[in-house]
Amino acid sequence: MAYRLFEGKEHASIYQQYRFTPPSGLKDIIIQYLDKKKGRPHLLAVDLGCGTGQHSRLLAPHFKEVVGIDISDCQLEEARAVPGYTNITYRKGTAEELPFENGTVDLLTAASAAHWFDQSKFLLEANRVLKPRGCMALLGFADNNIRFTYKDCGEKLNGIYQEVKELLRPYTSNPVAVSESKLESLYSAIPFPDKERSNRIESFPSKSMISVRRLVGFISSWSMYNSFKRENPQGAEDLLTNFQKRFLDEMGVTSVDTEIEREWQYFCILASKPL
């Protein structure tokens, strides 16, 4: 069953503006794994739950064709509006019913999306559409490990961020907990023999600068925030306003464009279909 939590036009626009692109270094590891297991040429990559296309665009230079699949028309509309690579197409669909012939896909990937899939149906489709030695790469981030650094108030900023997560926890969908477990159950269910622990990246560090404005926007893109917003619009708005004010006060600044250092951990599951 496809979850429909990111379909509204406003949410899709926020998602496009504030969701992060996975680290290019992690993308390089995925391409190197595909080079090793299947070899070149790399013809077709399919990005499942592509959203507004951040990960699809990251893959585009490495494939003849990239197809992004998502259930949301609004997300796809935002993805198509981004200029750039002509070898990317976006299609409406789900991970459980893929519009590809048997054995035609080189890389099947999902960035911060696989926890929403029906596990058994997705794995059957993955086995069907992947080429022999084609690869699967499922990645996400461990938001529980996020750390902020700004002068001497980093720990206090971390505490404020975690407080917001705790306030929204009652609105968290069960699949989000699957993501926070680094897709352990999905990893265990993958039927391919080539998925040793050496092919499971538990911790890939990512560090960058982010403004307070963009951090607030990122929170507003969370599925649990939007669940809360549907129930209590004013409460949701107040939550973001309060979060922003506390961050700025703690930092001793007034501009929402002030940047702080953000560090967190990505993870990635790699598996290769046998001959």
Short mmCIF file of C-alpha atoms in Angstrom, two decimals:
data_model
loop_
_atom_site.label_atom_id
_atom_site.label_comp_id
_atom_site.label_asym_id
_atom_site.label_seq_id
_atom_site.Cartn_x
_atom_site.Cartn_y
_atom_site.Cartn_z
CA MET A 1 0.00 0.00 0.00
CA ALA A 2 1.37 3.43 -0.91
CA TYR A 3 1.35 6.06 1.83
CA ARG A 4 -0.07 9.39 0.70
CA LEU A 5 1.50 11.86 3.10
CA PHE A 6 3.36 14.24 0.78
CA GLU A 7 0.79 14.98 -1.91
CA GLY A 8 -0.42 18.51 -1.24
CA LYS A 9 0.88 21.27 -3.50
CA GLU A 10 2.07 23.39 -0.55
CA HIS A 11 3.88 20.44 1.03
CA ALA A 12 5.48 19.51 -2.30
CA SER A 13 6.78 23.05 -2.70
CA ILE A 14 8.25 22.99 0.82
CA TYR A 15 9.77 19.58 0.11
CA GLN A 16 11.48 20.93 -3.02
CA GLN A 17 12.87 23.96 -1.20
CA TYR A 18 14.08 22.40 2.02
CA ARG A 19 14.80 18.69 1.64
CA PHE A 20 18.48 17.84 1.48
CA THR A 21 20.26 16.10 -1.38
CA PRO A 22 22.10 12.96 -0.20
CA PRO A 23 25.90 13.35 0.04
CA SER A 24 27.74 13.02 -3.26
CA GLY A 25 30.28 10.81 -1.51
CA LEU A 26 27.58 8.26 -0.72
CA LYS A 27 26.42 8.41 -4.33
CA ASP A 28 30.01 7.66 -5.38
CA ILE A 29 30.02 4.53 -3.21
CA ILE A 30 26.80 3.36 -4.87
CA ILE A 31 28.21 3.88 -8.37
CA GLN A 32 31.45 2.10 -7.43
CA TYR A 33 29.43 -0.84 -6.10
CA LEU A 34 27.47 -0.98 -9.36
CA ASP A 35 30.74 -0.81 -11.34
CA LYS A 36 32.09 -3.76 -9.36
CA LYS A 37 29.01 -5.96 -9.41
CA LYS A 38 27.50 -5.34 -12.84
CA GLY A 39 30.05 -3.34 -14.76
CA ARG A 40 29.43 -0.70 -17.37
CA PRO A 41 27.57 0.61 -19.25
CA HIS A 42 25.04 1.95 -16.76
CA LEU A 43 21.86 2.44 -18.75
CA LEU A 44 18.84 2.77 -16.45
CA ALA A 45 18.53 3.92 -12.83
CA VAL A 46 15.12 4.01 -11.18
CA ASP A 47 14.69 6.32 -8.18
CA LEU A 48 11.72 5.15 -6.12
CA GLY A 49 9.77 7.61 -3.98
CA CYS A 50 11.72 10.29 -5.83
CA GLY A 51 9.71 13.17 -4.37
CA THR A 52 10.89 16.40 -5.94
CA GLY A 53 13.90 14.76 -7.59
CA GLN A 54 16.92 15.65 -5.45
CA HIS A 55 18.39 12.13 -5.60
CA SER A 56 17.35 11.59 -9.23
CA ARG A 57 19.37 14.64 -10.29
CA LEU A 58 22.39 13.42 -8.33
CA LEU A 59 22.36 10.15 -10.29
CA ALA A 60 21.78 11.65 -13.73
CA PRO A 61 25.42 12.11 -14.84
CA HIS A 62 26.12 8.40 -14.33
CA PHE A 63 23.32 6.82 -16.38
CA LYS A 64 21.94 7.00 -19.89
CA GLU A 65 18.47 7.32 -18.36
CA VAL A 66 17.09 8.01 -14.89
CA VAL A 67 13.41 7.50 -14.10
CA GLY A 68 11.94 8.96 -10.92
CA ILE A 69 8.81 7.26 -9.59
CA ASP A 70 6.46 8.82 -7.03
CA ILE A 71 2.80 8.52 -6.04
CA SER A 72 2.30 12.28 -5.72
CA ASP A 73 1.36 14.40 -8.74
CA CYS A 74 2.37 17.55 -6.87
CA GLN A 75 5.80 16.19 -5.98
CA LEU A 76 6.36 15.17 -9.59
CA GLU A 77 5.22 18.57 -10.83
CA GLU A 78 7.85 20.22 -8.63
CA ALA A 79 10.52 17.76 -9.85
CA ARG A 80 9.73 18.44 -13.52
CA ALA A 81 9.93 22.19 -12.95
CA VAL A 82 13.61 22.00 -12.00
CA PRO A 83 15.77 22.70 -15.08
CA GLY A 84 18.76 20.53 -15.79
CA TYR A 85 19.31 17.00 -17.01
CA THR A 86 17.42 15.94 -20.11
CA ASN A 87 17.95 12.23 -19.35
CA ILE A 88 15.59 12.28 -16.34
CA THR A 89 11.89 11.50 -16.68
CA TYR A 90 9.36 11.37 -13.88
CA ARG A 91 6.42 9.00 -13.74
CA LYS A 92 3.57 8.49 -11.32
CA GLY A 93 3.62 5.06 -9.72
CA THR A 94 4.58 2.96 -6.72
CA ALA A 95 7.49 0.76 -5.71
CA GLU A 96 5.14 -2.20 -5.59
CA GLU A 97 4.07 -2.01 -9.26
CA LEU A 98 6.92 -0.89 -11.47
CA PRO A 99 6.37 0.00 -15.16
CA PHE A 100 9.47 -1.82 -16.44
CA GLU A 101 10.06 -5.08 -18.27
CA ASN A 102 11.74 -8.00 -16.56
CA GLY A 103 15.50 -7.65 -16.17
CA THR A 104 15.84 -4.10 -17.55
CA VAL A 105 16.98 -1.97 -14.59
CA ASP A 106 20.67 -1.47 -13.69
CA LEU A 107 20.12 0.34 -10.38
CA LEU A 108 17.01 0.45 -8.21
CA THR A 109 17.36 3.04 -5.48
CA ALA A 110 15.38 4.95 -2.89
CA ALA A 111 16.53 7.89 -0.76
CA SER A 112 14.62 8.32 2.51
CA ALA A 113 11.66 6.50 0.96
CA ALA A 114 12.01 2.71 1.35
CA HIS A 115 10.43 2.71 4.81
CA TRP A 116 7.11 3.63 3.14
CA PHE A 117 7.11 0.59 0.82
CA ASP A 118 5.17 -2.64 1.22
CA GLN A 119 8.22 -4.76 1.94
CA SER A 120 7.25 -8.09 0.38
CA LYS A 121 5.67 -6.60 -2.76
CA PHE A 122 8.58 -4.24 -3.32
CA LEU A 123 11.16 -7.01 -3.04
CA LEU A 124 9.27 -9.14 -5.55
CA GLU A 125 9.25 -6.24 -8.00
CA ALA A 126 12.91 -5.48 -7.37
CA ASN A 127 13.84 -9.07 -8.16
CA ARG A 128 11.72 -8.95 -11.32
CA VAL A 129 12.98 -5.71 -12.88
CA LEU A 130 16.67 -5.78 -11.97
CA LYS A 131 19.14 -7.11 -14.48
CA PRO A 132 21.36 -10.02 -13.43
CA ARG A 133 23.99 -8.40 -11.19
CA GLY A 134 21.88 -5.26 -11.13
CA CYS A 135 22.00 -3.46 -7.81
CA MET A 136 19.72 -2.09 -5.13
CA ALA A 137 20.74 0.89 -3.01
CA LEU A 138 18.42 2.00 -0.21
CA LEU A 139 19.60 4.99 1.76
CA GLY A 140 18.42 7.37 4.40
CA PHE A 141 19.62 9.44 7.33
CA ALA A 142 19.65 8.90 11.06
CA ASP A 143 18.04 12.10 12.26
CA ASN A 144 18.48 11.05 15.89
CA ASN A 145 22.22 11.63 15.47
CA ILE A 146 22.02 15.18 14.13
CA ARG A 147 24.38 17.65 15.78
CA PHE A 148 24.53 21.42 15.50
CA THR A 149 27.57 23.58 16.17
CA TYR A 150 27.49 27.32 16.69
CA LYS A 151 30.06 29.02 18.94
CA ASP A 152 29.55 27.52 22.41
CA CYS A 153 25.79 26.81 22.28
CA GLY A 154 25.71 23.67 20.11
CA GLU A 155 24.46 21.36 22.83
CA LYS A 156 21.61 23.69 23.75
CA LEU A 157 20.61 23.91 20.07
CA ASN A 158 20.67 20.12 19.88
CA GLY A 159 18.39 19.97 22.89
CA ILE A 160 15.86 22.39 21.38
CA TYR A 161 15.79 20.35 18.16
CA GLN A 162 15.22 17.10 20.05
CA GLU A 163 12.41 18.72 22.06
CA VAL A 164 10.57 19.47 18.82
CA LYS A 165 10.98 15.87 17.71
CA GLU A 166 9.57 14.66 21.02
CA LEU A 167 6.58 17.01 20.75
CA LEU A 168 5.82 15.59 17.29
CA ARG A 169 6.45 11.96 18.20
CA PRO A 170 2.71 11.20 18.78
CA TYR A 171 2.15 12.18 15.13
CA THR A 172 4.91 9.94 13.79
CA SER A 173 3.82 7.18 11.39
CA ASN A 174 5.10 3.67 12.09
CA PRO A 175 7.21 3.57 8.90
CA VAL A 176 9.29 6.47 10.19
CA ALA A 177 10.41 4.22 13.06
CA VAL A 178 11.47 1.68 10.42
CA SER A 179 13.69 4.33 8.89
CA GLU A 180 15.17 5.20 12.26
CA SER A 181 16.10 1.52 12.69
CA LYS A 182 18.11 1.89 9.46
CA LEU A 183 15.72 -0.44 7.58
CA GLU A 184 16.88 -3.46 9.56
CA SER A 185 13.80 -5.56 8.80
CA LEU A 186 13.93 -4.74 5.09
CA TYR A 187 17.63 -5.53 4.97
CA SER A 188 16.98 -8.92 6.55
CA ALA A 189 14.24 -9.69 4.01
CA ILE A 190 16.28 -8.93 0.86
CA PRO A 191 16.55 -12.30 -0.93
CA PHE A 192 19.90 -11.65 -2.64
CA PRO A 193 22.93 -13.46 -1.18
CA ASP A 194 25.21 -10.51 -1.89
CA LYS A 195 24.21 -8.29 1.00
CA GLU A 196 26.91 -9.02 3.56
CA ARG A 197 27.43 -6.60 6.41
CA SER A 198 30.29 -5.13 4.41
CA ASN A 199 27.62 -3.94 1.97
CA ARG A 200 25.60 -2.21 4.68
CA ILE A 201 26.87 1.26 5.47
CA GLU A 202 25.74 2.00 9.01
CA SER A 203 27.23 5.44 9.31
CA PHE A 204 28.24 7.83 6.54
CA PRO A 205 28.93 11.28 8.03
CA SER A 206 27.66 14.40 6.32
CA LYS A 207 28.58 17.90 7.41
CA SER A 208 27.39 21.20 5.97
CA MET A 209 26.21 24.68 6.86
CA ILE A 210 22.51 25.45 7.16
CA SER A 211 20.66 28.65 7.93
CA VAL A 212 18.06 28.85 10.67
CA ARG A 213 15.52 29.66 7.95
CA ARG A 214 16.29 26.45 6.05
CA LEU A 215 16.27 24.38 9.24
CA VAL A 216 12.77 25.64 10.07
CA GLY A 217 11.73 24.84 6.50
CA PHE A 218 13.16 21.34 6.83
CA ILE A 219 11.08 20.70 9.96
CA SER A 220 7.99 21.94 8.12
CA SER A 221 8.59 19.21 5.48
CA TRP A 222 8.38 16.34 8.01
CA SER A 223 5.43 14.00 7.67
CA MET A 224 4.78 14.16 11.43
CA TYR A 225 4.76 17.95 11.38
CA ASN A 226 2.18 17.92 8.60
CA SER A 227 0.06 15.38 10.48
CA PHE A 228 0.11 17.74 13.46
CA LYS A 229 -0.66 20.70 11.20
CA ARG A 230 -3.78 19.01 9.81
CA GLU A 231 -5.06 18.53 13.36
CA ASN A 232 -3.95 21.86 14.80
CA PRO A 233 -2.90 24.48 12.19
CA GLN A 234 -2.31 27.25 14.71
CA GLY A 235 -0.41 24.95 17.06
CA ALA A 236 1.86 23.88 14.19
CA GLU A 237 2.56 27.48 13.23
CA ASP A 238 3.28 28.37 16.86
CA LEU A 239 5.65 25.41 17.17
CA LEU A 240 7.81 26.65 14.29
CA THR A 241 7.71 30.24 15.50
CA ASN A 242 8.78 29.19 18.98
CA PHE A 243 11.51 26.91 17.65
CA GLN A 244 12.95 29.69 15.50
CA LYS A 245 12.84 32.23 18.34
CA ARG A 246 14.54 29.86 20.79
CA PHE A 247 17.28 29.05 18.28
CA LEU A 248 17.97 32.71 17.51
CA ASP A 249 17.88 33.71 21.18
CA GLU A 250 20.29 30.94 22.13
CA MET A 251 22.64 31.95 19.32
CA GLY A 252 22.36 35.63 20.26
CA VAL A 253 21.42 36.70 16.72
CA THR A 254 18.34 38.13 15.00
CA SER A 255 18.78 37.07 11.36
CA VAL A 256 17.15 33.81 10.25
CA ASP A 257 19.82 33.62 7.54
CA THR A 258 22.53 33.07 10.14
CA GLU A 259 24.18 29.72 9.42
CA ILE A 260 25.13 26.94 11.79
CA GLU A 261 27.11 23.79 11.18
CA ARG A 262 24.99 20.65 10.80
CA GLU A 263 26.40 17.13 11.06
CA TRP A 264 24.48 13.89 10.77
CA GLN A 265 24.80 10.30 9.67
CA TYR A 266 23.45 8.65 6.54
CA PHE A 267 23.10 4.91 6.06
CA CYS A 268 22.89 2.76 2.94
CA ILE A 269 21.96 -0.83 2.14
CA LEU A 270 23.63 -2.29 -0.96
CA ALA A 271 22.62 -5.58 -2.58
CA SER A 272 23.22 -7.19 -5.96
CA LYS A 273 20.91 -9.59 -7.80
CA PRO A 274 22.68 -12.87 -8.66
CA LEU A 275 23.04 -14.22 -12.18
#
